[in-house]
Short mmCIF file of C-alpha atoms and ligand atoms in Angstrom, two decimals:
data_model
loop_
_atom_site.label_atom_id
_atom_site.label_comp_id
_atom_site.label_asym_id
_atom_site.label_seq_id
_atom_site.Cartn_x
_atom_site.Cartn_y
_atom_site.Cartn_z
CA MET A 27 49.50 115.81 166.44
CA ASN A 28 51.94 113.98 168.66
CA THR A 29 53.43 115.55 171.75
CA ALA A 30 56.87 115.98 170.26
CA THR A 31 55.62 117.90 167.26
CA ASP A 32 53.38 119.96 169.48
CA LYS A 33 56.28 120.90 171.75
CA THR A 34 58.51 121.74 168.79
CA ILE A 35 55.94 124.18 167.57
CA ARG A 36 55.39 125.73 170.99
CA ASN A 37 59.12 126.24 171.41
CA GLY A 38 59.47 127.65 167.96
CA ALA A 39 62.60 125.51 167.73
CA ALA A 40 63.83 123.63 164.72
CA SER A 41 65.92 121.32 166.86
CA PRO A 42 66.12 117.74 165.56
CA HIS A 43 65.66 116.66 169.19
CA PRO A 44 63.19 119.22 170.51
CA LEU A 45 62.37 117.50 173.79
CA VAL A 46 65.96 117.44 175.04
CA SER A 47 66.81 120.88 173.69
CA ALA A 48 67.51 123.65 176.21
CA HIS A 49 65.70 126.11 173.99
CA GLY A 50 63.47 128.35 176.07
CA ARG A 51 63.35 125.97 179.01
CA GLN A 52 64.32 126.17 182.64
CA PRO A 53 66.85 123.51 183.67
CA ALA A 54 64.97 120.35 184.65
CA VAL A 55 65.08 119.16 188.23
CA VAL A 56 64.56 115.41 188.59
CA ARG A 57 63.34 114.14 191.94
CA ALA A 58 63.03 110.57 193.19
CA ARG A 59 62.28 110.36 196.91
CA GLY A 60 64.99 112.51 198.52
CA LEU A 61 67.27 112.37 195.49
CA VAL A 62 67.38 115.66 193.62
CA LEU A 63 69.33 116.06 190.37
CA GLY A 64 69.54 119.53 188.88
CA GLY A 65 68.93 122.95 190.31
CA GLY A 66 72.12 123.46 192.33
CA PRO A 67 72.93 121.01 195.10
CA LEU A 68 75.08 118.00 194.25
CA GLY A 69 73.01 114.81 193.90
CA VAL A 70 74.85 111.64 194.88
CA ILE A 71 74.01 108.06 193.91
CA ALA A 72 76.33 105.45 195.38
CA GLY A 73 76.36 101.72 195.95
CA PRO A 74 77.85 98.51 194.69
CA CYS A 75 78.25 97.65 191.03
CA SER A 76 76.21 94.50 191.64
CA VAL A 77 73.82 93.54 194.39
CA GLU A 78 75.64 90.49 195.78
CA SER A 79 73.90 89.57 199.04
CA ARG A 80 71.56 90.92 201.69
CA SER A 81 74.32 91.93 204.12
CA GLN A 82 76.54 93.39 201.38
CA LEU A 83 73.76 95.63 200.12
CA LEU A 84 72.25 96.64 203.44
CA ASP A 85 75.63 97.52 204.98
CA LEU A 86 76.53 99.67 201.97
CA ALA A 87 73.07 101.27 201.89
CA HIS A 88 73.61 102.46 205.46
CA VAL A 89 77.03 103.86 204.50
CA VAL A 90 75.36 105.74 201.63
CA ARG A 91 72.53 107.05 203.79
CA GLU A 92 74.85 108.20 206.56
CA SER A 93 77.07 110.00 204.04
CA GLY A 94 74.12 112.25 203.18
CA ALA A 95 73.65 110.83 199.68
CA ARG A 96 70.07 110.12 198.65
CA GLY A 97 70.45 107.61 195.83
CA LEU A 98 71.38 103.93 196.08
CA ARG A 99 72.74 102.20 192.99
CA GLY A 100 73.12 98.45 192.54
CA GLY A 101 72.77 96.17 189.56
CA ALA A 102 70.41 93.21 189.74
CA PHE A 103 70.48 92.55 185.99
CA LYS A 104 74.12 92.90 184.93
CA PRO A 105 75.40 93.41 181.38
CA ARG A 106 78.68 91.47 181.49
CA THR A 107 81.21 91.18 178.71
CA SER A 108 81.66 87.47 179.39
CA PRO A 109 78.67 85.14 179.65
CA TYR A 110 80.66 83.26 182.33
CA SER A 111 80.86 86.29 184.63
CA PHE A 112 78.36 86.91 187.45
CA GLN A 113 75.11 87.97 185.78
CA GLY A 114 73.37 89.47 188.81
CA LEU A 115 70.80 88.24 191.33
CA LYS A 116 67.95 89.36 189.06
CA GLU A 117 64.59 89.59 190.87
CA LYS A 118 66.17 88.56 194.18
CA GLY A 119 68.51 91.55 193.76
CA LEU A 120 65.54 93.83 193.14
CA GLU A 121 63.91 92.57 196.34
CA LEU A 122 67.07 93.38 198.28
CA LEU A 123 67.15 96.87 196.79
CA ALA A 124 63.55 97.40 197.91
CA LEU A 125 64.48 96.21 201.39
CA ALA A 126 67.42 98.63 201.47
CA ARG A 127 65.06 101.44 200.47
CA GLU A 128 62.67 100.46 203.24
CA GLN A 129 65.47 100.67 205.80
CA THR A 130 67.12 103.86 204.56
CA GLY A 131 64.65 105.85 202.47
CA LEU A 132 67.21 105.99 199.65
CA ALA A 133 65.96 106.17 196.06
CA VAL A 134 66.82 102.97 194.18
CA VAL A 135 68.62 103.35 190.84
CA THR A 136 68.99 100.06 188.99
CA GLU A 137 69.57 98.87 185.45
CA VAL A 138 66.99 97.42 183.12
CA MET A 139 68.48 95.53 180.19
CA ALA A 140 65.55 94.59 177.98
CA PRO A 141 62.12 95.99 177.10
CA GLU A 142 60.37 92.93 178.53
CA GLN A 143 62.11 93.48 181.90
CA VAL A 144 60.76 97.02 182.28
CA PRO A 145 57.51 96.14 184.12
CA LEU A 146 59.40 93.98 186.64
CA VAL A 147 62.25 96.43 187.29
CA ALA A 148 59.84 99.38 187.46
CA ARG A 149 57.99 97.67 190.32
CA TYR A 150 61.13 97.98 192.48
CA ALA A 151 63.11 100.93 191.11
CA ASP A 152 62.73 104.66 191.71
CA VAL A 153 64.95 105.44 188.70
CA LEU A 154 65.49 103.13 185.72
CA GLN A 155 69.10 102.94 184.57
CA ILE A 156 69.81 102.26 180.92
CA GLY A 157 73.36 101.01 180.55
CA ALA A 158 75.99 102.23 178.15
CA ARG A 159 75.73 99.10 176.02
CA ASN A 160 72.02 99.73 175.54
CA MET A 161 72.07 103.44 174.80
CA GLN A 162 70.88 102.80 171.28
CA ASN A 163 68.48 99.97 172.07
CA TYR A 164 65.49 101.92 170.80
CA PRO A 165 62.74 99.52 171.92
CA LEU A 166 64.27 99.61 175.42
CA LEU A 167 64.46 103.42 175.39
CA GLU A 168 60.78 103.56 174.46
CA ALA A 169 59.69 100.97 177.01
CA ALA A 170 61.64 102.71 179.80
CA GLY A 171 60.32 106.11 178.74
CA ALA A 172 56.75 104.86 178.97
CA ALA A 173 57.21 103.35 182.46
CA GLY A 174 56.50 106.54 184.39
CA LEU A 175 59.83 106.66 186.25
CA PRO A 176 62.83 108.93 185.68
CA VAL A 177 65.41 107.30 183.41
CA LEU A 178 69.16 107.56 184.01
CA LEU A 179 70.61 107.17 180.54
CA LYS A 180 74.28 106.27 180.28
CA ARG A 181 76.31 107.41 177.32
CA GLY A 182 77.35 104.63 174.97
CA PRO A 183 81.15 104.17 174.95
CA ALA A 184 81.23 104.91 171.22
CA ALA A 185 78.35 107.38 171.02
CA THR A 186 78.72 110.99 169.94
CA MET A 187 76.97 113.73 171.89
CA GLU A 188 74.41 113.97 169.11
CA GLU A 189 73.64 110.24 169.29
CA PHE A 190 73.36 110.55 173.07
CA LEU A 191 70.85 113.38 172.70
CA PHE A 192 68.78 111.42 170.19
CA ALA A 193 68.70 108.48 172.60
CA ALA A 194 67.37 110.78 175.34
CA GLU A 195 64.85 112.13 172.84
CA TYR A 196 63.49 108.58 172.34
CA VAL A 197 62.92 108.25 176.08
CA LEU A 198 61.16 111.61 176.40
CA LYS A 199 59.08 111.10 173.29
CA ALA A 200 57.79 107.78 174.61
CA GLY A 201 56.32 109.08 177.80
CA ASP A 202 56.60 112.74 178.70
CA GLY A 203 58.87 111.64 181.56
CA GLN A 204 62.25 112.69 182.85
CA VAL A 205 65.79 111.85 181.83
CA ILE A 206 69.12 112.18 183.62
CA LEU A 207 72.12 112.08 181.28
CA CYS A 208 75.14 110.17 182.56
CA GLU A 209 78.65 110.61 181.16
CA ARG A 210 80.49 107.37 181.94
CA GLY A 211 83.46 107.52 179.58
CA ILE A 212 84.20 106.50 176.03
CA ARG A 213 86.50 104.10 174.20
CA SER A 214 89.78 105.61 173.11
CA PHE A 215 93.35 104.55 172.31
CA GLU A 216 94.25 105.37 175.90
CA ASP A 217 94.92 102.22 177.86
CA HIS A 218 95.94 103.38 181.34
CA VAL A 219 92.21 103.75 182.04
CA ARG A 220 89.27 101.44 181.39
CA PHE A 221 87.43 104.23 179.58
CA THR A 222 88.39 107.83 178.85
CA LEU A 223 86.24 110.32 180.77
CA PRO A 224 85.66 113.38 178.59
CA LEU A 225 84.50 116.02 181.03
CA ALA A 226 83.96 118.69 178.39
CA SER A 227 80.74 116.81 177.70
CA VAL A 228 79.39 118.14 181.00
CA PRO A 229 79.37 121.86 180.16
CA HIS A 230 78.47 120.98 176.56
CA LEU A 231 75.39 118.99 177.60
CA LYS A 232 74.47 121.63 180.17
CA SER A 233 74.46 124.23 177.41
CA VAL A 234 72.49 122.31 174.77
CA THR A 235 69.95 120.52 176.96
CA HIS A 236 67.82 121.30 180.00
CA LEU A 237 68.44 117.84 181.45
CA PRO A 238 70.50 117.12 184.57
CA VAL A 239 73.95 115.69 183.90
CA VAL A 240 75.57 113.11 186.15
CA VAL A 241 79.12 111.79 185.90
CA ASP A 242 80.21 108.22 186.67
CA PRO A 243 83.92 108.42 187.52
CA SER A 244 83.97 104.71 188.42
CA HIS A 245 83.37 103.28 184.94
CA GLY A 246 84.90 106.48 183.55
CA THR A 247 88.33 105.47 184.86
CA GLY A 248 88.15 101.84 185.96
CA HIS A 249 90.65 102.42 188.77
CA ALA A 250 89.74 103.30 192.34
CA HIS A 251 92.66 105.72 192.79
CA LEU A 252 91.42 107.82 189.86
CA VAL A 253 87.80 108.02 191.01
CA ALA A 254 88.02 110.83 193.59
CA PRO A 255 90.13 113.19 191.44
CA MET A 256 87.74 112.76 188.51
CA ALA A 257 84.72 113.12 190.76
CA ARG A 258 86.11 116.46 192.00
CA ALA A 259 86.81 117.51 188.42
CA ALA A 260 83.27 116.52 187.39
CA VAL A 261 81.76 118.71 190.09
CA ALA A 262 84.07 121.56 189.07
CA ALA A 263 82.90 121.10 185.47
CA GLY A 264 79.29 121.56 186.53
CA ALA A 265 77.92 118.05 186.96
CA ASP A 266 74.58 117.98 188.75
CA GLY A 267 75.42 114.68 190.36
CA LEU A 268 77.72 111.69 190.70
CA LEU A 269 77.19 107.96 190.29
CA VAL A 270 79.84 106.09 192.27
CA GLU A 271 80.59 102.42 192.93
CA ILE A 272 81.54 101.35 196.44
CA HIS A 273 82.30 98.02 198.09
CA ALA A 274 83.35 96.99 201.59
CA ASP A 275 85.92 94.56 200.17
CA PRO A 276 86.73 95.54 196.57
CA ALA A 277 89.11 92.61 196.06
CA ARG A 278 86.19 90.23 196.56
CA ALA A 279 83.58 92.13 194.55
CA LEU A 280 81.69 90.02 192.02
CA SER A 281 81.97 92.81 189.44
CA ASP A 282 84.05 95.96 188.94
CA GLY A 283 86.11 95.57 192.13
CA PRO A 284 89.15 97.46 190.75
CA GLN A 285 87.11 100.66 190.45
CA ALA A 286 85.18 100.38 193.73
CA LEU A 287 85.89 102.80 196.59
CA THR A 288 85.86 101.48 200.13
CA PRO A 289 83.41 103.23 202.48
CA ASP A 290 86.26 105.35 203.93
CA GLU A 291 87.54 106.35 200.50
CA TYR A 292 83.98 107.15 199.45
CA ARG A 293 83.35 109.40 202.47
CA ARG A 294 86.62 111.26 201.83
CA MET A 295 85.75 111.69 198.16
CA LEU A 296 82.32 113.03 199.03
CA ALA A 297 83.72 115.59 201.49
CA GLU A 298 86.13 116.82 198.81
CA CYS A 299 83.36 117.04 196.22
CA GLN A 300 81.12 118.95 198.63
CA ALA A 301 84.00 121.39 199.21
CA VAL A 302 84.35 121.91 195.44
CA ALA A 303 80.60 122.43 195.13
CA ALA A 304 80.61 124.92 198.01
CA ALA A 305 83.53 126.82 196.47
CA LEU A 306 81.37 127.23 193.38
CA GLY A 307 78.44 128.52 195.41
CA ARG A 308 76.35 125.35 195.23
C1 PEP B 404 77.04 99.92 185.83
O1 PEP B 404 76.60 101.05 186.15
O2 PEP B 404 77.34 99.05 186.65
C2 PEP B 404 77.27 99.65 184.41
C3 PEP B 404 77.20 98.41 183.91
O3 PEP B 404 77.59 100.75 183.73
P1 PEP B 404 77.83 101.00 182.14
O4 PEP B 404 76.53 100.67 181.49
O5 PEP B 404 78.17 102.46 182.11
O6 PEP B 404 78.95 100.13 181.72
MN1 MN B 405 79.84 98.51 187.35
#
């Protein structure tokens, strides 16, 4: 009998996705180095959209560490809409992330785009990110799930909650590991934002699963001035953590500059989010 079937029977649940189901379970707490997602305190993962250079990443990693956050994000393999856009530093970017971890102790969260990249990325990452475009790449979900690291799974921009839960189920079924769900916004008719950030998904996911839920207000809005208000709203809605893009010089960022917070804006946002969390007894 496979593990999934076994767990279904033990839970007595008829859920179509028994491993992600909240049924009879304590909320999961995912830990990677000092990063804790779930269980009360707000977990924060911040960093650039893309790893661009040694000094860019190390300077931002120190900003993140000094802010009290414990997770460092940064893409080395970048899924870009245009094949002519910056595609990431690839393994060189992973090496820089590992160097940043060595200097700061931050947990490295970075994207893996293909099943065959999993062994390489897993050698450097503390948490494997699966991007929105790959949420239903089932071989990738299985390879990441079997890698022995927590997986941060981003919601596909056109995926329903049910499809999102099934994607998480693939990851858990493949390896008995841990998953962090990330709401990062969906496609809608609305065009004043890059994506529409549906925050009702936070309490919904918290009620139907035992998995930690993180919100990405950067991709979820696409505009730096909307990031802090939506981050505060995400915390108020019960998010276990935030994934936020920052850059020292957003106008010169090689990807996603318009949605990047400067270090000062990021620190202000974090203080506001901590105040919201404290007001809610977290
Ligand atoms: C990212 O986190 O930089 C990213 C590419 O996100 P998404 O997959 O949500 O578009
Ligand atoms: Mn980005």
